[in-house]
């Protein structure tokens, strides 16, 4: 933190150690493992609370389904953002775009956007509920891609059931 303060206040004596200003600022601003874990937990718990609160709002007559769709989508966004605390935003984006996750990521993001469109622009509760279900399925498939052989196990399970 002291290096960052020196660089920002202009008291830095140049490249004494051979690193650039951006590299030194990045080194000075990285989060500790404890802070990353706290950020992950806070974001993940907020996401879970939003999803649970949205599910509770589902049964309110009138605008309940639209409120559910919004809170469920916000909850999924919080849950997705929580992992950025653990691995960092750039690595998370690279991981999301990896070939084994790209399809699930695209489906998940499209469903997130379509849920909000169905709830606000089209005001179609049936579509909003359908897109929330697709969000859940895409987010689950995305999450399973991080567990070795989990997708294969799920496919085997469904093939045995059918």
CSV table of C-alpha atoms in Angstrom, one decimal:
chain,number,residue,atom,x,y,z
A,1,UNK,CA,0.0,0.0,0.0
A,2,UNK,CA,2.9,2.3,0.7
A,3,UNK,CA,4.2,1.9,-2.8
A,4,UNK,CA,0.8,2.9,-4.2
A,5,UNK,CA,0.7,6.0,-2.0
A,6,UNK,CA,4.2,7.0,-3.1
A,7,UNK,CA,3.4,6.5,-6.8
A,8,UNK,CA,0.1,8.5,-6.6
A,9,UNK,CA,1.6,11.3,-4.5
A,10,UNK,CA,4.5,11.8,-6.9
A,11,UNK,CA,7.2,10.9,-4.3
A,12,UNK,CA,8.3,7.8,-6.2
A,13,UNK,CA,12.0,7.8,-7.2
A,14,UNK,CA,11.4,6.2,-10.7
A,15,UNK,CA,12.1,2.7,-11.7
A,16,UNK,CA,14.5,1.9,-9.0
A,17,UNK,CA,13.5,-1.8,-8.9
A,18,UNK,CA,13.0,-2.1,-12.7
A,19,UNK,CA,9.2,-2.5,-12.6
A,20,UNK,CA,6.8,-0.2,-14.4
A,21,UNK,CA,4.2,2.0,-12.6
A,22,UNK,CA,1.3,-0.1,-13.7
A,23,UNK,CA,2.9,-3.3,-12.4
A,24,UNK,CA,3.8,-1.7,-9.1
A,25,UNK,CA,0.2,-0.3,-8.7
A,26,UNK,CA,-1.2,-3.7,-9.5
A,27,UNK,CA,1.1,-5.4,-6.9
A,28,UNK,CA,0.1,-2.8,-4.3
A,29,UNK,CA,-3.6,-3.2,-4.9
A,30,UNK,CA,-4.1,-6.9,-4.9
A,31,UNK,CA,-6.4,-8.4,-2.4
A,32,UNK,CA,-5.3,-10.7,0.3
A,33,UNK,CA,-6.7,-14.3,0.4
A,34,UNK,CA,-8.8,-13.5,3.4
A,35,UNK,CA,-10.3,-10.4,1.7
A,36,UNK,CA,-11.0,-12.4,-1.4
A,37,UNK,CA,-12.8,-15.1,0.6
A,38,UNK,CA,-14.9,-12.5,2.4
A,39,UNK,CA,-15.9,-10.9,-0.9
A,40,UNK,CA,-16.8,-14.3,-2.3
A,41,UNK,CA,-18.9,-15.2,0.7
A,42,UNK,CA,-20.7,-11.8,0.8
A,43,UNK,CA,-21.5,-11.9,-2.9
A,44,UNK,CA,-22.5,-15.6,-2.8
A,45,UNK,CA,-24.8,-15.1,0.2
A,46,UNK,CA,-26.3,-11.9,-1.3
A,47,UNK,CA,-27.0,-14.0,-4.5
A,48,UNK,CA,-28.6,-16.7,-2.5
A,49,UNK,CA,-30.7,-14.2,-0.5
A,50,UNK,CA,-31.9,-12.5,-3.7
A,51,UNK,CA,-32.9,-15.8,-5.2
A,52,UNK,CA,-34.7,-17.0,-2.1
A,53,UNK,CA,-36.4,-13.6,-1.6
A,54,UNK,CA,-37.4,-13.7,-5.3
A,55,UNK,CA,-38.9,-17.2,-4.8
A,56,UNK,CA,-40.9,-15.8,-1.9
A,57,UNK,CA,-42.2,-12.9,-4.0
A,58,UNK,CA,-43.3,-15.4,-6.7
A,59,UNK,CA,-46.6,-16.0,-4.8
A,60,UNK,CA,-47.6,-12.3,-4.5
A,61,UNK,CA,-50.6,-11.6,-6.8
A,62,UNK,CA,-50.0,-9.2,-9.6
A,63,UNK,CA,-46.4,-8.2,-10.1
A,64,UNK,CA,-45.0,-11.2,-8.1
A,65,UNK,CA,-43.6,-13.0,-11.1
A,66,UNK,CA,-41.8,-9.9,-12.5
A,67,UNK,CA,-40.3,-9.3,-9.1
A,68,UNK,CA,-39.2,-12.9,-8.9
A,69,UNK,CA,-37.6,-12.7,-12.3
A,70,UNK,CA,-35.6,-9.6,-11.4
A,71,UNK,CA,-34.5,-10.9,-8.0
A,72,UNK,CA,-33.6,-14.3,-9.4
A,73,UNK,CA,-31.6,-12.8,-12.2
A,74,UNK,CA,-29.8,-10.4,-9.8
A,75,UNK,CA,-29.1,-13.4,-7.5
A,76,UNK,CA,-27.5,-15.3,-10.4
A,77,UNK,CA,-25.4,-12.3,-11.3
A,78,UNK,CA,-24.2,-12.0,-7.7
A,79,UNK,CA,-23.4,-15.7,-7.6
A,80,UNK,CA,-21.4,-15.4,-10.8
A,81,UNK,CA,-19.6,-12.3,-9.6
A,82,UNK,CA,-18.7,-14.0,-6.4
A,83,UNK,CA,-16.2,-16.3,-8.1
A,84,UNK,CA,-14.4,-13.3,-9.5
A,85,UNK,CA,-13.2,-12.6,-6.0
A,86,UNK,CA,-11.5,-16.0,-5.8
A,87,UNK,CA,-9.8,-16.1,-9.2
A,88,UNK,CA,-9.9,-12.4,-10.4
A,89,UNK,CA,-12.0,-10.9,-13.1
A,90,UNK,CA,-9.7,-11.5,-16.0
A,91,UNK,CA,-9.1,-15.2,-15.2
A,92,UNK,CA,-12.9,-15.6,-14.6
A,93,UNK,CA,-13.8,-14.1,-18.0
A,94,UNK,CA,-11.2,-16.3,-19.7
A,95,UNK,CA,-12.5,-19.3,-17.9
A,96,UNK,CA,-16.1,-18.5,-18.9
A,97,UNK,CA,-15.1,-18.3,-22.5
A,98,UNK,CA,-13.1,-21.6,-22.5
A,99,UNK,CA,-14.4,-24.1,-25.1
A,100,UNK,CA,-16.0,-26.4,-22.5
A,101,UNK,CA,-18.0,-23.5,-20.9
A,102,UNK,CA,-18.6,-21.2,-23.8
A,103,UNK,CA,-21.9,-22.6,-24.8
A,104,UNK,CA,-23.3,-22.7,-21.3
A,105,UNK,CA,-22.0,-19.1,-20.7
A,106,UNK,CA,-23.7,-17.8,-23.8
A,107,UNK,CA,-27.0,-19.6,-23.0
A,108,UNK,CA,-26.8,-18.3,-19.4
A,109,UNK,CA,-26.2,-14.7,-20.4
A,110,UNK,CA,-28.9,-14.7,-23.1
A,111,UNK,CA,-31.4,-16.2,-20.6
A,112,UNK,CA,-30.4,-13.5,-18.1
A,113,UNK,CA,-31.1,-10.8,-20.6
A,114,UNK,CA,-34.3,-12.4,-21.9
A,115,UNK,CA,-35.7,-12.9,-18.4
A,116,UNK,CA,-35.4,-9.1,-17.8
A,117,UNK,CA,-36.9,-8.4,-21.3
A,118,UNK,CA,-39.8,-10.7,-20.6
A,119,UNK,CA,-40.5,-9.2,-17.2
A,120,UNK,CA,-40.2,-5.5,-18.2
A,121,UNK,CA,-40.7,-4.9,-21.9
A,122,UNK,CA,-42.9,-7.8,-23.0
A,123,UNK,CA,-44.6,-8.1,-19.6
A,124,UNK,CA,-45.1,-11.8,-20.3
A,125,UNK,CA,-45.0,-13.8,-17.1
A,126,UNK,CA,-44.9,-17.2,-18.7
A,127,UNK,CA,-41.8,-16.3,-20.8
A,128,UNK,CA,-40.1,-14.8,-17.7
A,129,UNK,CA,-40.7,-18.0,-15.8
A,130,UNK,CA,-39.5,-20.1,-18.7
A,131,UNK,CA,-36.3,-18.0,-19.0
A,132,UNK,CA,-35.7,-18.3,-15.3
A,133,UNK,CA,-35.9,-22.1,-15.6
A,134,UNK,CA,-33.5,-22.0,-18.5
A,135,UNK,CA,-31.2,-19.7,-16.5
A,136,UNK,CA,-31.2,-22.3,-13.7
A,137,UNK,CA,-30.4,-25.1,-16.1
A,138,UNK,CA,-27.6,-23.1,-17.9
A,139,UNK,CA,-26.1,-21.9,-14.6
A,140,UNK,CA,-26.1,-25.5,-13.3
A,141,UNK,CA,-24.5,-26.9,-16.5
A,142,UNK,CA,-21.9,-24.1,-16.3
A,143,UNK,CA,-21.2,-24.9,-12.7
A,144,UNK,CA,-20.9,-28.6,-13.4
A,145,UNK,CA,-18.1,-27.8,-15.9
A,146,UNK,CA,-15.8,-26.9,-13.0
A,147,UNK,CA,-16.2,-30.4,-11.4
A,148,UNK,CA,-14.2,-33.1,-13.2
A,149,UNK,CA,-16.5,-35.7,-14.9
A,150,UNK,CA,-19.6,-34.1,-13.4
A,151,UNK,CA,-21.2,-33.4,-16.7
A,152,UNK,CA,-20.5,-37.0,-17.8
A,153,UNK,CA,-22.1,-38.3,-14.7
A,154,UNK,CA,-25.2,-36.2,-15.2
A,155,UNK,CA,-25.5,-37.3,-18.8
A,156,UNK,CA,-25.2,-41.0,-17.7
A,157,UNK,CA,-27.7,-40.5,-15.0
A,158,UNK,CA,-30.3,-39.0,-17.4
A,159,UNK,CA,-29.6,-41.7,-20.0
A,160,UNK,CA,-30.2,-44.4,-17.4
A,161,UNK,CA,-33.4,-42.7,-16.3
A,162,UNK,CA,-34.7,-42.5,-19.9
